[in-house]
Structure formats: C-alpha cells, structure tokens
Amino acid sequence: MKYGIVAFPSKKLQDLANTYRKRYDPHYAKITPHMTLKDSFDATEEDIQSIVKQLDDIAANHAPLSIHASRISSFFPTTNAIYFRIEPTQQLQAFHRVIEEKIPFGDSKHVFVPHITIAQKMTDSEHDDIFGQLRMTGVDEKDSIDRIHLLYQLEDGSWTTYETFRLTGAE
C-alpha cells in the first residue's frame, strides 16, 4: 500500500489554496491542501507499525512547525506545478531530515522544497498564463502546524489519514 507523510496547514490557508486548486489542480478532490514531508512510499502492515512508533517519537520531540507562505512560485521547467512557497526555515529543514533518517522507506524523488501545490498538470501555455496572474496576486500567510499525518492511498487515488501525530516537543 502507498503511504505518505504530510502536514495540513490551518483552515484559513487551506481555504486560500482551495480557491486556486478548485480550478487549477486535478487532484483537488483527492487530497486536502498540504505540505509534503515525505514523498509517497510503499510499506507493509508490519512496516507501518514501526513507522507509527517512529512518528510518535518524532512528534514527541518536536515543537509545532512555524511556516510562512511567502510567495507564489513554480517548478517550471521540471513540471508545470504552481505552489505557495513555504520559507525553508532551519526548523523545517531539520524536521524533514529527521523524518528521512528515521523513516527510510522509498526514495526522495526531489530535493525538499516546502510548498503547498495550488495548480498542476497544465499545458505550457496554461502554466505561463496562470502563473503570471497568480504571481501578481501573491501570498503572505504565517501559520503554525501542530500535527503531522501519516496518510494512505485508496484505490480511487484519493488519500486518507491513517494516523495523526501531535507535535508536543520543545525543539
């Protein structure tokens, strides 16, 4: 089964992302706006028990994540995805490193770029047009995330929560 680890921002930031995702993201109905902490990976039921224990430990040792969605950016030319760029703070980078070290499943497909996708799977011309418009709109939202989530993928391609972990540490 496919799993992933994400952080969901506040309802306010999700609602803002969804104003764009409704129109520009074909995955809109499959997953809530999120920041990916670990790309999707395959794991067995036994693996998941160990991963849950690791995530419990990680959450107990880390404070809520402070994030700042500072601008609208794009992964072009790699992909035509447009996203809210989350400032890559030391806290976020360290948190991501711990997850990668403690949960050695799957390969990191990309360098960790904290973000919330708002548009994807567009043609080059759609991307250029939409990116130009959205960049002028901009974004400047600060948020605190106090939970991370282990998700699993259903047969229809949508994602649902397997377990939630509350960030209660002091780091």
Coordinates of N, CA and C in Angstrom, one line a residue, residues 36 39 75 78-79 96 100 107-113 115:
T36 N 4.0 18.4 1.8 CA 4.5 17.0 1.9 C 5.8 17.0 2.7
D39 N 7.7 12.0 0.6 CA 7.0 11.5 -0.7 C 6.4 10.2 -0.4
F75 N 7.5 25.1 -10.3 CA 8.6 24.2 -10.5 C 8.9 24.1 -12.0
T78 N 10.7 21.8 -14.7 CA 10.7 20.4 -14.3 C 9.2 19.9 -14.5
T79 N 8.3 20.6 -13.9 CA 6.9 20.3 -14.0 C 6.1 21.7 -14.1
H96 N 12.4 17.8 8.5 CA 12.4 16.9 7.3 C 13.6 15.9 7.3
E100 N 13.3 11.8 7.2 CA 14.0 11.0 6.2 C 14.9 10.0 6.9
D107 N 12.3 6.4 -2.0 CA 13.4 7.3 -2.4 C 12.8 8.7 -2.4
S108 N 13.6 9.7 -2.0 CA 13.2 11.1 -2.1 C 13.2 11.4 -3.6
K109 N 12.1 11.7 -4.2 CA 12.1 12.0 -5.6 C 12.6 13.3 -6.0
H110 N 12.6 14.2 -5.0 CA 13.0 15.6 -5.2 C 13.8 16.1 -4.0
V111 N 14.5 17.2 -4.2 CA 15.1 18.0 -3.1 C 13.9 18.5 -2.3
F112 N 14.0 18.6 -1.0 CA 12.9 19.1 -0.2 C 12.7 20.6 -0.4
V113 N 11.6 21.0 -1.0 CA 11.2 22.4 -1.2 C 9.8 22.5 -0.5
H115 N 6.3 23.4 0.3 CA 5.3 24.1 -0.5 C 3.9 23.5 -0.4

